[in-house]
mmCIF file of C-alpha atoms in Angstrom:
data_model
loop_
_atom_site.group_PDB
_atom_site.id
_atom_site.type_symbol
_atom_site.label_atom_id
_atom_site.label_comp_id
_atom_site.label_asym_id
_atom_site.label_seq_id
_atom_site.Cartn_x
_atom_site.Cartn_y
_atom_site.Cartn_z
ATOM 1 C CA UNK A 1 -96.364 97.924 -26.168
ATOM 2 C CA UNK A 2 -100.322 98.362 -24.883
ATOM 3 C CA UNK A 3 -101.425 96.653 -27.986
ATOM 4 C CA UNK A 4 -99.320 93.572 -27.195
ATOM 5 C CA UNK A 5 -100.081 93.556 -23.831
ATOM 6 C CA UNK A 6 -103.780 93.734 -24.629
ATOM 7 C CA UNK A 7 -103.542 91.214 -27.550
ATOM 8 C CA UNK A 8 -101.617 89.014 -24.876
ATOM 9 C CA UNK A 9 -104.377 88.980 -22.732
ATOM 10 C CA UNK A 10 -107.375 89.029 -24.972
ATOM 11 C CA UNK A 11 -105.722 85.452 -26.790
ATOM 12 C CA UNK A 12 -105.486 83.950 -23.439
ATOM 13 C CA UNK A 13 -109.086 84.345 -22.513
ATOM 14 C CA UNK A 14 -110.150 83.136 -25.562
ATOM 15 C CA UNK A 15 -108.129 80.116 -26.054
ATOM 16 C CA UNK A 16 -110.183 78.117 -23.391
ATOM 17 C CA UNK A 17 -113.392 79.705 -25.259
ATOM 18 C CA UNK A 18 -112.238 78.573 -28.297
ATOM 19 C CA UNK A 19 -111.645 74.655 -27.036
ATOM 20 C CA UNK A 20 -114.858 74.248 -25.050
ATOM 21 C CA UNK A 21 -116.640 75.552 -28.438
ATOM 22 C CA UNK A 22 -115.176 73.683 -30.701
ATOM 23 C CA UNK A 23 -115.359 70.252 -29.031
ATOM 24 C CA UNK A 24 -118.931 70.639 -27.922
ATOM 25 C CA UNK A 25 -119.721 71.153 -31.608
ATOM 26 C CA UNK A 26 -117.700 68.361 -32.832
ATOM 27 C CA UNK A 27 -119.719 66.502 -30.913
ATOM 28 C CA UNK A 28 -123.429 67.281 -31.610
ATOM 29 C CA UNK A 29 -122.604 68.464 -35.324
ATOM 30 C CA UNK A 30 -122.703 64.733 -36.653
ATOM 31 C CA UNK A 31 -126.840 64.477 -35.552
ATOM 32 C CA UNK A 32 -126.967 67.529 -37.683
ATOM 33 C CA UNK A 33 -125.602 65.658 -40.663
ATOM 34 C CA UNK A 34 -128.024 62.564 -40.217
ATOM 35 C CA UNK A 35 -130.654 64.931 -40.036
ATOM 36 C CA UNK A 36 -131.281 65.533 -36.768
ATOM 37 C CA UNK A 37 -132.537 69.158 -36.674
ATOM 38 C CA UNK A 38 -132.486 70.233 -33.276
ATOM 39 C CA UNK A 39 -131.428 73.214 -31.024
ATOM 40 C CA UNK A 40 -128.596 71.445 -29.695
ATOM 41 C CA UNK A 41 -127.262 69.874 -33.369
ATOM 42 C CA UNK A 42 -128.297 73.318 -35.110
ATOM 43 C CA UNK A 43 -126.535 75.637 -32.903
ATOM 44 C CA UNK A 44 -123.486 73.362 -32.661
ATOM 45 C CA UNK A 45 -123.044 74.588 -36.480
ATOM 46 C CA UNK A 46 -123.745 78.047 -35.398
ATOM 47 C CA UNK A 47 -121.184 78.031 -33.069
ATOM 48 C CA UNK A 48 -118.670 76.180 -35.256
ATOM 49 C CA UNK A 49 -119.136 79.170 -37.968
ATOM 50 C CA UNK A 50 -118.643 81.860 -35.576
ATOM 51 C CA UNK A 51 -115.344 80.150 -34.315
ATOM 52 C CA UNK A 52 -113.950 80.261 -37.922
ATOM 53 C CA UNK A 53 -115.089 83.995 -38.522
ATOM 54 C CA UNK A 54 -113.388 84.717 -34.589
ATOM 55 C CA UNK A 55 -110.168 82.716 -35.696
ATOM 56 C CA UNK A 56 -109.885 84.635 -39.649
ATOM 57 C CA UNK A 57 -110.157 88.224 -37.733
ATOM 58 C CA UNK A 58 -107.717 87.142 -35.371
ATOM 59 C CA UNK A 59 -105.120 85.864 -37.879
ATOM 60 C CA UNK A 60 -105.811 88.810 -40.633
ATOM 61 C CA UNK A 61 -107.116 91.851 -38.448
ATOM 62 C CA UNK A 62 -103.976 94.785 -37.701
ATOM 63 C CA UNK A 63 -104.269 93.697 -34.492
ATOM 64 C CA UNK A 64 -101.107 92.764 -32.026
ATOM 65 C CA UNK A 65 -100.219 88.972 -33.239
ATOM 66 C CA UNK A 66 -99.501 88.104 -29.806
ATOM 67 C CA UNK A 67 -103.488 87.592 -29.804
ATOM 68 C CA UNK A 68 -103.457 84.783 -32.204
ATOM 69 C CA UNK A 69 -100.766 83.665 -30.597
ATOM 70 C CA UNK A 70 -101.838 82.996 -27.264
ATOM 71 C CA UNK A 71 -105.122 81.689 -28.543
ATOM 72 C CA UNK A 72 -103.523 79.293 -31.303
ATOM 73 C CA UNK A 73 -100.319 78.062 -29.094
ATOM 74 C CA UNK A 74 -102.896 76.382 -26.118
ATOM 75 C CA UNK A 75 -105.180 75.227 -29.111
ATOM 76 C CA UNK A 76 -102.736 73.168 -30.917
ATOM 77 C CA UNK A 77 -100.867 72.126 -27.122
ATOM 78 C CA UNK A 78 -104.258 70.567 -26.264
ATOM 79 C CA UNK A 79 -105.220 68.818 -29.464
ATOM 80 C CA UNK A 80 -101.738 67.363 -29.845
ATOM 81 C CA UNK A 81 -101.124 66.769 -26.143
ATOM 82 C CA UNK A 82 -102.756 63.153 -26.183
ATOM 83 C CA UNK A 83 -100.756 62.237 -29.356
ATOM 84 C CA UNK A 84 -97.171 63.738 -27.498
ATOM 85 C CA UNK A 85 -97.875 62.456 -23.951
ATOM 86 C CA UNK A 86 -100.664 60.774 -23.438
ATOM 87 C CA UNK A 87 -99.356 59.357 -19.833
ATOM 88 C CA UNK A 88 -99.130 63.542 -18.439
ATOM 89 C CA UNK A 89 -102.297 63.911 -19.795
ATOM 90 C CA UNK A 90 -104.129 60.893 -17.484
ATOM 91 C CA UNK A 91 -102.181 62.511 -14.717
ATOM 92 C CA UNK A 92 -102.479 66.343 -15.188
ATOM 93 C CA UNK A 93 -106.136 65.735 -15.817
ATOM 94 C CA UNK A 94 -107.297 63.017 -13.442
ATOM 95 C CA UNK A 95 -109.755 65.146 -11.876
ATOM 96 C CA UNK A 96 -111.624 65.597 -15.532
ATOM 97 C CA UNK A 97 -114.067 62.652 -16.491
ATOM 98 C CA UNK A 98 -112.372 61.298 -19.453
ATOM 99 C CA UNK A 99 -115.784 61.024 -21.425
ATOM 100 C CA UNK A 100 -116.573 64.915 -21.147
ATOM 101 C CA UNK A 101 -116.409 66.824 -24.325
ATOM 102 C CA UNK A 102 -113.520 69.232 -23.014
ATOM 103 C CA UNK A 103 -111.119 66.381 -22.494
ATOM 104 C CA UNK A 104 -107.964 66.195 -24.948
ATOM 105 C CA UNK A 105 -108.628 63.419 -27.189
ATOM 106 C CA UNK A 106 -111.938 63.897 -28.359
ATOM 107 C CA UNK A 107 -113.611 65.080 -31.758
ATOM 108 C CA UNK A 108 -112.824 68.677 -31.092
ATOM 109 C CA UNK A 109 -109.311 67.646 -31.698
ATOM 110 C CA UNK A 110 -109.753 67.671 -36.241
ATOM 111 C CA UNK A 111 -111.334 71.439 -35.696
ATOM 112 C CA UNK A 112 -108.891 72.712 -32.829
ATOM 113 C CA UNK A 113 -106.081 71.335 -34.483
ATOM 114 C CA UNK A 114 -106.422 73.124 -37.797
ATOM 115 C CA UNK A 115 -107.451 76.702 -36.286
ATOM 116 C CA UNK A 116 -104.477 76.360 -33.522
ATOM 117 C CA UNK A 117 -102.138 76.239 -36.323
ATOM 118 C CA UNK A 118 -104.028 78.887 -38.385
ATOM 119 C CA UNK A 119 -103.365 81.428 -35.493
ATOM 120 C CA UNK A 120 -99.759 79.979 -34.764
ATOM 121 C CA UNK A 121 -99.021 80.710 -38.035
ATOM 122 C CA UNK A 122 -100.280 83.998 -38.382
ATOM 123 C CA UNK A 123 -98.849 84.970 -35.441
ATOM 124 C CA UNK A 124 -95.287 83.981 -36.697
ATOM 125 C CA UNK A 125 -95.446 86.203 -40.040
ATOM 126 C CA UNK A 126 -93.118 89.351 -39.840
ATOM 127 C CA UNK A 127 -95.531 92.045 -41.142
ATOM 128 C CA UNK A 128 -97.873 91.358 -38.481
ATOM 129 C CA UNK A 129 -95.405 92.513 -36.060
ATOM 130 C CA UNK A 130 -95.208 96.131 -37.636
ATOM 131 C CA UNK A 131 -97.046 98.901 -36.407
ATOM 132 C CA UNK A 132 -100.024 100.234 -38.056
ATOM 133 C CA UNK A 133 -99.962 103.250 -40.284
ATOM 134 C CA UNK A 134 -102.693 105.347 -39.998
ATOM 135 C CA UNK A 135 -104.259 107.571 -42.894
ATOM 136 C CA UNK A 136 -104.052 110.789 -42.718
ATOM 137 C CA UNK A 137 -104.611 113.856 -44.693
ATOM 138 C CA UNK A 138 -100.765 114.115 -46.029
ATOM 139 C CA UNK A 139 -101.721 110.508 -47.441
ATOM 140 C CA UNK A 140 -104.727 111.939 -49.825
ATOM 141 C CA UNK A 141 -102.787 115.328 -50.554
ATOM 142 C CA UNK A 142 -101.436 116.356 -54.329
ATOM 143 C CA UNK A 143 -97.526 115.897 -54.917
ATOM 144 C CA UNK A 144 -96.892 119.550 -54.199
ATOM 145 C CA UNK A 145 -98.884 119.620 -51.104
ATOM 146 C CA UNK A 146 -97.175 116.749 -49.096
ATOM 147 C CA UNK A 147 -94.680 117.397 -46.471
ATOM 148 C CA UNK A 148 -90.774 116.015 -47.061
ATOM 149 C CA UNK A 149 -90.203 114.504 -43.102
ATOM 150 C CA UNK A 150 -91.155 115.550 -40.329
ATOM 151 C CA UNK A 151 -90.357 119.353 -39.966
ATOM 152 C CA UNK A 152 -90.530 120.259 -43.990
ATOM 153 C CA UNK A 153 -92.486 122.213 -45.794
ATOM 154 C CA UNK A 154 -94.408 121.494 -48.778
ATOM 155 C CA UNK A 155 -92.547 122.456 -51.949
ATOM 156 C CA UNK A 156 -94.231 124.635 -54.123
ATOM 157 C CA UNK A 157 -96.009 123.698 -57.232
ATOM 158 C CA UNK A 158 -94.188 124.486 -60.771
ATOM 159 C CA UNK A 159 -94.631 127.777 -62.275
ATOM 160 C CA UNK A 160 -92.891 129.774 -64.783
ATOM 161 C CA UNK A 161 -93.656 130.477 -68.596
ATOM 162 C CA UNK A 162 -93.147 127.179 -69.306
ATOM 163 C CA UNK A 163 -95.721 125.956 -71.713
ATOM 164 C CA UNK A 164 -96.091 122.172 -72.117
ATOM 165 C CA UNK A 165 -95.307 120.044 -74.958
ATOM 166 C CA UNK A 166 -97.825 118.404 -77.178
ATOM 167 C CA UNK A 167 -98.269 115.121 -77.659
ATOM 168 C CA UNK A 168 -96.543 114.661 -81.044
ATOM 169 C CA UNK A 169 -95.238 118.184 -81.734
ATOM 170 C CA UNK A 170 -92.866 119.290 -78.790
ATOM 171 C CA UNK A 171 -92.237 122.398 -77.168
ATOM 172 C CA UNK A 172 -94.959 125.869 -77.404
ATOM 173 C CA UNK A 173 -92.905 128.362 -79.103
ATOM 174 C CA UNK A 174 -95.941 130.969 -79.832
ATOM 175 C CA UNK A 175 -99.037 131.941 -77.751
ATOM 176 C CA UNK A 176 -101.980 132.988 -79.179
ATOM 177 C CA UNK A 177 -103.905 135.962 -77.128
ATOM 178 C CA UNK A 178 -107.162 137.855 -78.156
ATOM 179 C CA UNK A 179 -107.387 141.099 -79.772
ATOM 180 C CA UNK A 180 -109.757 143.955 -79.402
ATOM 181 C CA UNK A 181 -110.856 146.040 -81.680
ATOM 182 C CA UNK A 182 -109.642 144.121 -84.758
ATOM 183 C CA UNK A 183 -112.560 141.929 -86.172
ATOM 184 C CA UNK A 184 -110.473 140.328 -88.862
ATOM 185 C CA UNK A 185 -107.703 139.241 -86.525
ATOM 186 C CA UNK A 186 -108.649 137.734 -83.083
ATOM 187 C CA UNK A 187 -105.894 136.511 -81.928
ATOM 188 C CA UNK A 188 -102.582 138.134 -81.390
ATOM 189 C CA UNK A 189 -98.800 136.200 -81.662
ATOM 190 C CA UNK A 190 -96.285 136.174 -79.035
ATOM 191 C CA UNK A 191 -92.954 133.994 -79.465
ATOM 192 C CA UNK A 192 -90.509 132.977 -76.524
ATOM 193 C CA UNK A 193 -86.976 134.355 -76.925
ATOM 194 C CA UNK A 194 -84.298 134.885 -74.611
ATOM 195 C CA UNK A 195 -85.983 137.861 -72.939
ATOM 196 C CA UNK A 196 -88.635 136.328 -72.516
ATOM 197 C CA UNK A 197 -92.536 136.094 -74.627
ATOM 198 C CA UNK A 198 -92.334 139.270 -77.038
ATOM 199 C CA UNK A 199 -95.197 140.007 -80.109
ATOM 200 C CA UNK A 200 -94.691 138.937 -83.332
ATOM 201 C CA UNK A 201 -94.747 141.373 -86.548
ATOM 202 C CA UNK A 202 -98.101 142.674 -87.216
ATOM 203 C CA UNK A 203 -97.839 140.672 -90.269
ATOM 204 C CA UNK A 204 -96.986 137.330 -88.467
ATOM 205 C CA UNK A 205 -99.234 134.526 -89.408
ATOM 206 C CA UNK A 206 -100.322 131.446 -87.076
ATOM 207 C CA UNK A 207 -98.086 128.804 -87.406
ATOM 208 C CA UNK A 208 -99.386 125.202 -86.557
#
């Protein structure tokens, strides 16, 4: 719930941010383009860039969506709000010269437009609205190591005298263990039976 509340009000400060930057550059970026090279023109596209980067973290971060939300939904209200209504819009904002770069209307209104319904949109997707899984150590464990809930305990790992297959030939029926004293035979058969791994005759050979 703090992470909504946060993102609430983190996309509602940035929303006017977001519209005074993008419709100041929309304005000055097109001296840029005829090759005017000047603070004003150069940092217009500066500004433009880091709008984009701000709006992409915002719509793909794990990050409550309620802070693309409130940043996309006034966005998209104030480029579309001259299209909608334009006769609420001469009377809400009749204190705001009509020629400033802030009023609805302007260039600002191709870049805002697009980016308000980036973060709408984002905002709107289901997964977003999921809380974040953190990584922990169970996460990086081995199978036999994780826990089974909440309160379980890890099982334990396989043992036994199980011996396991090869590829090709299936089941171990004989191990194979050194032998001291005897330089002619090193090794010394065993072979599984009911009761268990027993020896083999002294006059067992290796089988492959």
């Amino acid at each position: 719930m703090l992470r909504h509340l946060l993102g609430l009000l983190v996309g509602i400060a940035l929303a006017p941010l977001l519209w005074i930057c993008v419709s100041w550059s929309a304005v000055e970026l097109p001296g840029l383009l005829e090759g005017d090279v000047a603070v004003a023109t150069v940092a217009a596209a500066v500004l433009l860039v880091l709008a984009g980067c701000g709006c992409a973290y915002l719509a793909a971060a794990r990050i409550s969506p309620l802070a693309a939300g409130a940043a996309g939904l006034p966005l998209s209200a104030l480029a579309l709000w001259p299209a909608v209504h334009p006769a609420s819009l001469a009377s809400a904002l009749s204190w705001l010269n009509p020629e400033s770069f802030v009023y609805p209307g302007g260039p600002g209104v191709s870049v805002a437009l697009p980016l308000g319904a980036l973060l709408v949109f984002s905002a709107a997707l289901p997964n977003r609205w999921r809380a974040p899984v953190p990584a922990g150590p169970a996460m990086m464990a081995a199978p036999w190591e994780r826990v089974d809930g909440p309160r379980g305990t890890p099982p334990e790992p396989p043992v036994g005298d199980t011996v396991p297959e090869a590829p090709g030939r299936g089941p171990a029926t004989e191990v194979w263990e050194p032998r001291e004293g005897d330089p002619a035979k090193t090794t010394t058969p065993f072979a599984r039976g009911e009761d268990g791994w027993t020896p083999l005759n002294e006059g067992a050979e290796r089988r492959d």
